[in-house]
Short mmCIF file of C-alpha atoms and ligand atoms in Angstrom, two decimals:
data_model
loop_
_atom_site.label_atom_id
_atom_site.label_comp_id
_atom_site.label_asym_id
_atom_site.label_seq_id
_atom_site.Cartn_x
_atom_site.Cartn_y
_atom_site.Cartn_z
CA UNK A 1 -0.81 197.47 14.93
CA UNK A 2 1.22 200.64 15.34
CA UNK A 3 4.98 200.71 13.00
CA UNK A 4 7.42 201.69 15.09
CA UNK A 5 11.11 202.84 14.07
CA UNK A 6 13.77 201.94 16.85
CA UNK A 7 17.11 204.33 16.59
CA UNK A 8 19.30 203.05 19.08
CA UNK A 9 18.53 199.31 19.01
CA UNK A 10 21.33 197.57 20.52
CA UNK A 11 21.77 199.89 23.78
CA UNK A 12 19.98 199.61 27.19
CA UNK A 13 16.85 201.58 25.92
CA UNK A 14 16.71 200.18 22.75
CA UNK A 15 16.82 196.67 23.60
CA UNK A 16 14.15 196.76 26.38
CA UNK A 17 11.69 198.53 23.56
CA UNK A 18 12.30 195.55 21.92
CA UNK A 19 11.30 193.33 24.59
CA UNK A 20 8.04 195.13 24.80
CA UNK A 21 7.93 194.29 21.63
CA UNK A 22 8.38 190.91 21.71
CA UNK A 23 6.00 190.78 24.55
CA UNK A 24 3.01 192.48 22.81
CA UNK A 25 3.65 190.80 19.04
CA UNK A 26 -0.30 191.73 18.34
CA UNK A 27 0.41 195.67 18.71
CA UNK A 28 3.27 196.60 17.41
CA UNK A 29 5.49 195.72 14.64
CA UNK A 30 9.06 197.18 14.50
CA UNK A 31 9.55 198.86 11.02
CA UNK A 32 12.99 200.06 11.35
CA UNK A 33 16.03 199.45 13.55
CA UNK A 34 18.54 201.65 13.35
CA UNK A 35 22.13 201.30 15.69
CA UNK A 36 26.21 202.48 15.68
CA UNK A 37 28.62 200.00 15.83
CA UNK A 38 27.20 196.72 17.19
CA UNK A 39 27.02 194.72 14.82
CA UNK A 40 26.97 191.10 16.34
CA UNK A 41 23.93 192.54 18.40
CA UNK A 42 22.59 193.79 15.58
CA UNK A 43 22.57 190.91 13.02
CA UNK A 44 20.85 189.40 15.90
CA UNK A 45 17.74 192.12 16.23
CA UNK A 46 17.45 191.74 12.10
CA UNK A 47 16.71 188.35 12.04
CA UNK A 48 14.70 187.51 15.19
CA UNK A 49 12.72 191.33 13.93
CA UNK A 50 13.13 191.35 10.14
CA UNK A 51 12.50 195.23 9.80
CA UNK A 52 11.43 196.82 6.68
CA UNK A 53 14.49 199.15 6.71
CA UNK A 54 17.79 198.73 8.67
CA UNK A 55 20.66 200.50 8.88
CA UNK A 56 24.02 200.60 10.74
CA UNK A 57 25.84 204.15 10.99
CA UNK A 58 29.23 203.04 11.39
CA UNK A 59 30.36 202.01 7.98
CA UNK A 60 32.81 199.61 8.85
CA UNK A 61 30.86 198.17 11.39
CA UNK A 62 27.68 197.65 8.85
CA UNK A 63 30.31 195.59 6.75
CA UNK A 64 30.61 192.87 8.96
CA UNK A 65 26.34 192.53 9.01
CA UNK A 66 25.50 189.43 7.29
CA UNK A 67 22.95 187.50 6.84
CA UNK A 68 20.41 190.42 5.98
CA UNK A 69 16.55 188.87 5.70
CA UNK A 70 15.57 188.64 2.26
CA UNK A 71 13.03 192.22 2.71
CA UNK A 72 14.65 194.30 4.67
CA UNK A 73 16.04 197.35 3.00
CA UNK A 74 20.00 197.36 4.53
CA UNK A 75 21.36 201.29 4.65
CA UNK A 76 25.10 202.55 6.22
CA UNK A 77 25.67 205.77 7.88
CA UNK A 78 24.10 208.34 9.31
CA UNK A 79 22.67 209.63 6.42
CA UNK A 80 21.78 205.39 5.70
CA UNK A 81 19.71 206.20 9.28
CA UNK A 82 18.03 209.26 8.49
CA UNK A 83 16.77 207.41 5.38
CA UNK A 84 15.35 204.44 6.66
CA UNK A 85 13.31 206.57 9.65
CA UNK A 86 12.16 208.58 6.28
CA UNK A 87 11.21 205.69 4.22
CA UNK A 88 9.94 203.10 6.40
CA UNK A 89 6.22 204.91 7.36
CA UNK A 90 6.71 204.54 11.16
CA UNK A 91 3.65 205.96 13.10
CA UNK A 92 5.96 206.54 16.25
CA UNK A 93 9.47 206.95 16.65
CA UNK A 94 11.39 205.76 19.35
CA UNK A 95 14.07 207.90 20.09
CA UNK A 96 16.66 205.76 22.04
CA UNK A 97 20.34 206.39 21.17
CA UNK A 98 22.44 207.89 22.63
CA UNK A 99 24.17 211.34 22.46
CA UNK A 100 24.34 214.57 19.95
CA UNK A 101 23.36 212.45 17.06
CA UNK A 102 19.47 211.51 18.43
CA UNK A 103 18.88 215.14 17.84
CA UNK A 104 18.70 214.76 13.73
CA UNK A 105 16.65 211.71 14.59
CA UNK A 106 14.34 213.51 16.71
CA UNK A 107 13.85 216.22 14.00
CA UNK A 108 13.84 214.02 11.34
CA UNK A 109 10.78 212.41 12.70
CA UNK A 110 9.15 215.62 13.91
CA UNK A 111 9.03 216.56 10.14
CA UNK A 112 7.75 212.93 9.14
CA UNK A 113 4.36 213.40 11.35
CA UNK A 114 5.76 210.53 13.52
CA UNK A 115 5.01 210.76 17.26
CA UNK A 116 7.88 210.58 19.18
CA UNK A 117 8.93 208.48 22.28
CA UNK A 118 11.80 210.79 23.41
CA UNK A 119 14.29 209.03 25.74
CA UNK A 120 17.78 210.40 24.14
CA UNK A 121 17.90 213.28 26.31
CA UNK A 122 20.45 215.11 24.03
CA UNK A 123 17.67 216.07 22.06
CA UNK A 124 15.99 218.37 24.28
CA UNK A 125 19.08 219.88 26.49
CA UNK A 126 20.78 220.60 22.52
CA UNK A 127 17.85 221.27 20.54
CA UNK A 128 15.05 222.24 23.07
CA UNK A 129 14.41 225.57 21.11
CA UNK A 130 14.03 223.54 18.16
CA UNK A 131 12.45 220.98 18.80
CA UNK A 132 9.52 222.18 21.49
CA UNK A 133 8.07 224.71 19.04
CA UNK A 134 6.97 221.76 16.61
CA UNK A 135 6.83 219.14 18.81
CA UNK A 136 2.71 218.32 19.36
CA UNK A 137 3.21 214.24 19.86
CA UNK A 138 6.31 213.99 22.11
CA UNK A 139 6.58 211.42 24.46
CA UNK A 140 8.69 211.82 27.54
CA UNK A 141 10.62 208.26 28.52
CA UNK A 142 13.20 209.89 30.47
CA UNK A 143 11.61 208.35 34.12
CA UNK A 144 11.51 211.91 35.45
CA UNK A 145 9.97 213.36 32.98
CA UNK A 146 7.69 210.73 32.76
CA UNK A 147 6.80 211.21 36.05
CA UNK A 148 5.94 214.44 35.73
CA UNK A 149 3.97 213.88 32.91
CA UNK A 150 1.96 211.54 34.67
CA UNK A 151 1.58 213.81 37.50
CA UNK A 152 0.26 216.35 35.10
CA UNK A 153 -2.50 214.14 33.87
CA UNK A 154 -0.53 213.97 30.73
CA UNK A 155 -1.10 217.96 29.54
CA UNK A 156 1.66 219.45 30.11
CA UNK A 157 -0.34 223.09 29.89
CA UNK A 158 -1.92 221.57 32.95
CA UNK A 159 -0.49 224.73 35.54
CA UNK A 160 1.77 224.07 38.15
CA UNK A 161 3.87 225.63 41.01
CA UNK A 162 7.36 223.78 41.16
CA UNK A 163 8.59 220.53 39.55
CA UNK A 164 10.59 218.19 41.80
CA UNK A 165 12.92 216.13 40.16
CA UNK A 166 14.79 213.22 42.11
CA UNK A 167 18.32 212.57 41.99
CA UNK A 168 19.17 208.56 43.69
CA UNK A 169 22.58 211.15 44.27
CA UNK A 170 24.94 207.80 42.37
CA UNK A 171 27.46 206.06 43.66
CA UNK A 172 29.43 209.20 45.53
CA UNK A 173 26.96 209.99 47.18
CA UNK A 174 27.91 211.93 50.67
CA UNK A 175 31.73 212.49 49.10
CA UNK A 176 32.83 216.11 48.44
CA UNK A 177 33.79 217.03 45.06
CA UNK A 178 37.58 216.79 45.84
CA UNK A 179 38.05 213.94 47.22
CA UNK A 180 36.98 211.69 44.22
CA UNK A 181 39.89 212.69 41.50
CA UNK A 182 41.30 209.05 42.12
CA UNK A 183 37.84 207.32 41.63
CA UNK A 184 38.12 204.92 39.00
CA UNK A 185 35.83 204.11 35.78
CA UNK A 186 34.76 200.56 37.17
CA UNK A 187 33.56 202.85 40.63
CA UNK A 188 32.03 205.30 38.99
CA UNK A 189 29.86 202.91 36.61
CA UNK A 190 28.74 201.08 39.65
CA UNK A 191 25.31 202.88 40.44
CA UNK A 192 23.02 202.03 43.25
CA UNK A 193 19.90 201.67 41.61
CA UNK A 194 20.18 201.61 37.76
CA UNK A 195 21.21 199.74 35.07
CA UNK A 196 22.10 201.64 32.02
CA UNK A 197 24.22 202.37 29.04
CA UNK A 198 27.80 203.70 30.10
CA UNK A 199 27.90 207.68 28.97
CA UNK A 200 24.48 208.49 31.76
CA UNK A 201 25.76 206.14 34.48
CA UNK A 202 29.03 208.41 34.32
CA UNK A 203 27.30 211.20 34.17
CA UNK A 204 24.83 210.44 37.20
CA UNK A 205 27.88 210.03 39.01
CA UNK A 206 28.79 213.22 38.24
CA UNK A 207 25.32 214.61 38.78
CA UNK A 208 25.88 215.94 35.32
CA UNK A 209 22.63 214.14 34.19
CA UNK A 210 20.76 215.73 37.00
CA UNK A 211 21.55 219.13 35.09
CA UNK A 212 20.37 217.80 31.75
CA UNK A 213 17.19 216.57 33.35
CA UNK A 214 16.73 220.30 34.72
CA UNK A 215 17.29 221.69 31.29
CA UNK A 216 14.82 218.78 29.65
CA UNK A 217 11.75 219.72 32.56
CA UNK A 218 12.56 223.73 31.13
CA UNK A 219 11.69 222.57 28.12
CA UNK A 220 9.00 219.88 28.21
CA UNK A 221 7.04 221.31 30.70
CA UNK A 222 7.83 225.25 30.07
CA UNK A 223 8.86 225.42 33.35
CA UNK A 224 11.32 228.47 34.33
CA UNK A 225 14.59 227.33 36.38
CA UNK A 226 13.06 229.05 39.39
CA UNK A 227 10.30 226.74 39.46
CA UNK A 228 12.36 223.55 39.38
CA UNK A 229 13.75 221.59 41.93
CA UNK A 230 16.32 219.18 42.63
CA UNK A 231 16.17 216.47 45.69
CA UNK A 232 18.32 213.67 46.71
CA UNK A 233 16.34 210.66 47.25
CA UNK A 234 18.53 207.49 47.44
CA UNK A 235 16.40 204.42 46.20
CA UNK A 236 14.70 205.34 43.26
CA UNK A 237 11.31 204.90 44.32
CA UNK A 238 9.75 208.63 43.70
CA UNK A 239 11.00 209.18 39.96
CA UNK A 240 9.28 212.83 40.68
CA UNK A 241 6.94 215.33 41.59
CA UNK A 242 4.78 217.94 41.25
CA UNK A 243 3.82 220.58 43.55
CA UNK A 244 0.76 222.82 43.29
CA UNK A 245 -0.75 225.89 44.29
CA UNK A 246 -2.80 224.58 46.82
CA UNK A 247 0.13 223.08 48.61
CA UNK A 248 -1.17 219.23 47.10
CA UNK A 249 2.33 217.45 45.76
CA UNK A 250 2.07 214.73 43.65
CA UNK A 251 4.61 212.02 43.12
CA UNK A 252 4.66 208.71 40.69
CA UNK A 253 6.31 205.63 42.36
CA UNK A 254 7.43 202.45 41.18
CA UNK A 255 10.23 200.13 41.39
CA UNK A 256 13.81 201.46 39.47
CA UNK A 257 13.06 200.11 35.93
CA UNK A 258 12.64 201.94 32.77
CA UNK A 259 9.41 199.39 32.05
CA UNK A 260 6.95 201.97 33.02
CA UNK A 261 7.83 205.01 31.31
CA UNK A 262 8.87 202.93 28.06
CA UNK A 263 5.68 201.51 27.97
CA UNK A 264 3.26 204.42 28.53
CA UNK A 265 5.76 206.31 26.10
CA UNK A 266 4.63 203.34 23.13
CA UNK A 267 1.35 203.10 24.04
CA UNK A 268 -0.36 206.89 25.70
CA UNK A 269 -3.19 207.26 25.99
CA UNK A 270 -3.23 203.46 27.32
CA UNK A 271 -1.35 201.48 29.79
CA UNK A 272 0.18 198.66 29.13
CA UNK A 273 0.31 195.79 31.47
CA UNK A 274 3.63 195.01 32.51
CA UNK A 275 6.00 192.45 33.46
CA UNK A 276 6.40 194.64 36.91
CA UNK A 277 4.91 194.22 39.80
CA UNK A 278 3.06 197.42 41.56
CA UNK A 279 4.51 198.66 44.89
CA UNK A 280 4.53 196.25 47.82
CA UNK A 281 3.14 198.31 50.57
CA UNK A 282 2.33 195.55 53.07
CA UNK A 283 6.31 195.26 53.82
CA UNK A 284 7.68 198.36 55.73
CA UNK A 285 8.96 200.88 53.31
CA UNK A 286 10.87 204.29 54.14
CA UNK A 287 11.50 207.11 51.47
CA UNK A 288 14.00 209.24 52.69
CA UNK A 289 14.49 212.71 50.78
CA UNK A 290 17.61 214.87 51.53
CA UNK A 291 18.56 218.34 50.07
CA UNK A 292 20.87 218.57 47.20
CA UNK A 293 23.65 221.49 47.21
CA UNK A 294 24.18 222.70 44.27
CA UNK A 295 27.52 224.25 44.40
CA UNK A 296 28.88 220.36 45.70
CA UNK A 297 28.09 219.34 42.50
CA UNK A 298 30.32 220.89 39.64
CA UNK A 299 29.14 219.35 36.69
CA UNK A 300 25.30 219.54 37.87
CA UNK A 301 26.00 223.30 38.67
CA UNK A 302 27.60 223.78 35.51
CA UNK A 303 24.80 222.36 33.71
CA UNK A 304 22.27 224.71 35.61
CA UNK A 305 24.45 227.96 34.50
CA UNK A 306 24.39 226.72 30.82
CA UNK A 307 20.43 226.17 31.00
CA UNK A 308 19.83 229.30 32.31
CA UNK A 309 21.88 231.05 29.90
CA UNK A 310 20.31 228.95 27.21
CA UNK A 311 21.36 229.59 23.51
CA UNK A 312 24.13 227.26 22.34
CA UNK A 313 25.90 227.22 25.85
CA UNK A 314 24.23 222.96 26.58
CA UNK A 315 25.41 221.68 23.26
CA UNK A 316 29.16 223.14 24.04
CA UNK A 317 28.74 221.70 27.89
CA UNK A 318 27.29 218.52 25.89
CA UNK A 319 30.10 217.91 22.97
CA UNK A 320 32.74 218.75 26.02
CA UNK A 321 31.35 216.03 28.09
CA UNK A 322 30.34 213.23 25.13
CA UNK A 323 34.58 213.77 25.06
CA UNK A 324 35.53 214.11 28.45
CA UNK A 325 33.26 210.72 29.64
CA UNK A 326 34.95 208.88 26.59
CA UNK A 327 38.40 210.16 27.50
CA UNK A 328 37.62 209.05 31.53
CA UNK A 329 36.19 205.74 30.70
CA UNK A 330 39.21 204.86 28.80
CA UNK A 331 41.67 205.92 31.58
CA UNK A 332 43.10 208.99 29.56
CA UNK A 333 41.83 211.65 32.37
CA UNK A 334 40.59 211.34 36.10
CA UNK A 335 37.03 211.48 37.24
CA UNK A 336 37.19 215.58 38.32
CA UNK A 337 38.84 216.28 35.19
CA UNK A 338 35.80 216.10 33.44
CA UNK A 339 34.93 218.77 35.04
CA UNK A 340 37.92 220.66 34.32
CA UNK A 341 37.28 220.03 30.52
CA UNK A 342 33.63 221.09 30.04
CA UNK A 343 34.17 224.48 31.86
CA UNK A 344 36.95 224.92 29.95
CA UNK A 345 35.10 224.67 26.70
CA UNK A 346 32.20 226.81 28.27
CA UNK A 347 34.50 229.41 29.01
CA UNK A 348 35.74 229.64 25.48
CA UNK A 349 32.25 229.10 24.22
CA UNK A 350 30.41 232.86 22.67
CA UNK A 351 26.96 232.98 24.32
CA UNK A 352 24.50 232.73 21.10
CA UNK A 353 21.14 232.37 20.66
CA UNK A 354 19.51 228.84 19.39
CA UNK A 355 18.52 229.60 15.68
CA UNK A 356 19.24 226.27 13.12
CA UNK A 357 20.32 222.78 13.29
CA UNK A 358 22.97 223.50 11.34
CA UNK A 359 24.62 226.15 14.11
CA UNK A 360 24.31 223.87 16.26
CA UNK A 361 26.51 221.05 14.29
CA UNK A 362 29.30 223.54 14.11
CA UNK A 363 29.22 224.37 18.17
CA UNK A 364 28.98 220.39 18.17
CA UNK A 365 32.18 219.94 16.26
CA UNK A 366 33.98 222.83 17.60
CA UNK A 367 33.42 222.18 21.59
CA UNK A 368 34.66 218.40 20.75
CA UNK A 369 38.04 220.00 19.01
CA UNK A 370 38.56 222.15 22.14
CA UNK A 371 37.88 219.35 24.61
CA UNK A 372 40.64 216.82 22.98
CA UNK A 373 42.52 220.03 22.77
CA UNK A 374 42.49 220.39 26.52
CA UNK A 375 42.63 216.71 27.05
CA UNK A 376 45.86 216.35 25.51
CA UNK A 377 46.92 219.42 27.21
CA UNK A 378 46.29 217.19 30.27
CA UNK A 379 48.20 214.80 29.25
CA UNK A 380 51.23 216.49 27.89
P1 NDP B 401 23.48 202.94 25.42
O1 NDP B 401 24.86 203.42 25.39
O2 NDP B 401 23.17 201.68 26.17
O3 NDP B 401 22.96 202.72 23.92
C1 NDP B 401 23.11 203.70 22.95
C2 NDP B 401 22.46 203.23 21.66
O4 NDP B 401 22.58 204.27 20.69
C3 NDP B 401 23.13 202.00 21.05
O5 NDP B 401 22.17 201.23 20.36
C4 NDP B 401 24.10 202.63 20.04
O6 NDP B 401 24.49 201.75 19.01
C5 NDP B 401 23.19 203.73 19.52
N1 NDP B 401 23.88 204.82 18.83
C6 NDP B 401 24.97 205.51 19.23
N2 NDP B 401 25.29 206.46 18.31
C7 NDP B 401 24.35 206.36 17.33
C8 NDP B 401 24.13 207.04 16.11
N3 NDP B 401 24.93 208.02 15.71
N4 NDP B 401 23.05 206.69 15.36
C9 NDP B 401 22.23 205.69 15.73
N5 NDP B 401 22.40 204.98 16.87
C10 NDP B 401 23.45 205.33 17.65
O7 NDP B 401 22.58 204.14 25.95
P2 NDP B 401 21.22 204.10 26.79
O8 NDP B 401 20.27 203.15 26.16
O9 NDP B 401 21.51 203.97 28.23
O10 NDP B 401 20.69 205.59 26.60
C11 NDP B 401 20.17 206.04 25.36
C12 NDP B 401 19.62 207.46 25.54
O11 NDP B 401 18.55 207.43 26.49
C13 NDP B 401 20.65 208.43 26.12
O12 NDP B 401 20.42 209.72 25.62
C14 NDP B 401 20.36 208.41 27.62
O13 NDP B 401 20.77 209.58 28.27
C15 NDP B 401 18.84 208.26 27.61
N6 NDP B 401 18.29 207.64 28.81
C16 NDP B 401 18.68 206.38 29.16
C17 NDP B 401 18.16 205.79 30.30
C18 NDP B 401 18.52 204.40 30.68
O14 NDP B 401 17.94 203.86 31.64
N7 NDP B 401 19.45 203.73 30.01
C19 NDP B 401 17.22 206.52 31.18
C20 NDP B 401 16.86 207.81 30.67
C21 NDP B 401 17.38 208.36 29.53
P3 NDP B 401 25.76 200.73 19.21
O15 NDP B 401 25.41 199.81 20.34
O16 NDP B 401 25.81 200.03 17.92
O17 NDP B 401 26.94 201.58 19.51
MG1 MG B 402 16.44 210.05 34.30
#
């Protein structure tokens, strides 16, 4: 039976680890569930799960949880999250919330021993020089990473000649840059061919998340930016590939659902049957691939400067945009704003190297100051 600790619960991620869960109640057993704010969701996972440990960061959120089961340990805050990954003896933890703040989880296990199934990508494009050096039992759920992994035969020294990540290109694709400042947050959350939690769906509109995923192959698979790739490919089939010296590419396919890489990511070296069905091949299928252009895509091009810059440079493109998505979705700035914003805060970000955690909490704090800053300057 293997203890696993769930941080991020309630979201998109978090709730289809559960189902996996729920669907395989002879091989794992959640120890600790661990969310923000949603609380009604919450109280839900607590007593259909009854964890060992439990906590809700938002304090006034974690008020309104009643009804806790009778042994489950019930903790508030951040600090009440970082505790119950510490105390609850996961053997792998599953990494699945969202944003700046799954980078203390991520470390937190790292230190614990825990293996880690990695899908907050925040984690790597922040804390990539942090976190790779220690990292020996890191999972990749990201589906492109996953991919890749997979295409590796799971060792990532395995050697290589270029990584190709696909990009379904979101909702816009084929519109230039300037004609979407209009585009509103109900458009823009609309994508093709995935279902997910609000802050990546904007942000693979904005081909933003294509630039993180650039920055998280750099790291996972110490791959230099020369030697990755970016390709449009509109249905979501080929979730990536990976080319080698003898001009063989390999690619992983399967339908758009985060089933497969959550699953490998709980249970590697194994596979897990699933509730998905394999490729249908004996309908007529076409995979179309199309070039990307970087400089079309701000925020993705953006992204690719900060990488290849490195130091602190992601987690000041990362605060900006954690603020700038939040401002867009709730109708205080326009879609190419957000933009505007993060290379703003880039600009009037110094260029240092990674070295602690705790740098990188003050760059954190500082790049969000600077981007309400500018968003009110916006507005005024
Ligand atoms: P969601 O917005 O759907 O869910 C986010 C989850 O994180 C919620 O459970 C939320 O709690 C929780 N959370 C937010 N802040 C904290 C915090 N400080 N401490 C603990 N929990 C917190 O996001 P997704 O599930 O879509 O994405 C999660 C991560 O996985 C992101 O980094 C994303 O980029 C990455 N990812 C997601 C994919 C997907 O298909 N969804 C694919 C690949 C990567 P609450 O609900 O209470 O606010
Ligand atoms: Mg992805």
């Amino acid at each position: 039976m293997k203890k696993i600790a769930l941080i991020g619960s309630t979201g998109s991620i978090g709730t289809q680890v559960i189902q996996t869960v729920l669907d395989n109640p002879t091989q794992f057993e959640i120890v600790a569930l661990v969310a923000n704010s949603s609380h009604k969701a919450f109280s839900e996972q607590l007593n259909r799960l009854a964890p060992a440990y439990a906590a809700l960061t938002d304090g006034v959120a974690a008020q309104k949880v009643t009804q806790i089961p009778a042994n489950t340990t019930f903790l508030k805050g951040e600090q009440g999250g970082l505790t119950a990954l510490e105390e609850c003896g996961a053997d792998l933890a599953f990494i699945a919330c969202s944003g700046f703040a799954g980078l203390a989880y991520s470390l937190k296990a790292i230190e614990l021993g825990m293996a880690v199934a990695l899908a907050n990508k925040e984690t790597l494009v922040c804390g990539g020089d942090l976190v790779m050096p220690k990292a020996d039992k890191l999972f990749p759920v990201d589906s492109e990473h996953s991919a890749i992994w997979q295409c590796l035969n799971f060792n990532r020294n395995t050697p290589f000649e270029r990584l190709v990540i696909t990009a379904s290109g979101g909702p816009f694709r084929g519109r230039k840059w300037e004609t979407l400042s209009s585009v509103t947050a109900a458009q823009a959350l609309n994508h093709p061919t995935w279902n997910m939690g609000a802050k990546i769906t904007i942000d693979s509109a904005t081909l933003l998340n294509k630039g993180y995923e650039v920055i998280e192959a750099h790291h996972l698979y110490n791959a230099p930016y020369s030697k990755i790739s970016t390709v449009i490919h509109p249905k979501s089939i080929v979730h990536s590939m990976v080319q080698f010296s003898d001009g063989a590419t390999m690619a992983q396919l399967s339908y758009p659902t985060m089933e497969v890489p959550i699953r490998l990511a709980l249970t590697f070296p194994e596979r897990l049957k699933g509730r998905l069905n394999s490729m249908d091949f004996t309908k007529a299928l076409t995979l179309e691939f199309l070039p990307l252009i970087r400089q079309d895509y701000p925020l993705y091009d953006l992204a690719l400067c900060c990488g290849e810059r490195g130091g602190v440079l992601p987690t000041a493109l990362n605060a900006a945009s954690e603020v700038a998505v939040g401002a867009f979705l709730k109708g205080q700035i326009g879609f190419t704003d957000m933009y505007t914003v993060a290379d703003k805060v880039i600009q009037r970000t110094e260029f240092c190297a990674v070295e602690s955690f705790e740098q990188l909490c003050g760059i954190d704090k500082i790049s969000r100051e600077r981007a309400i800053r500018l968003i009110d300057e916006i507005n005024a």
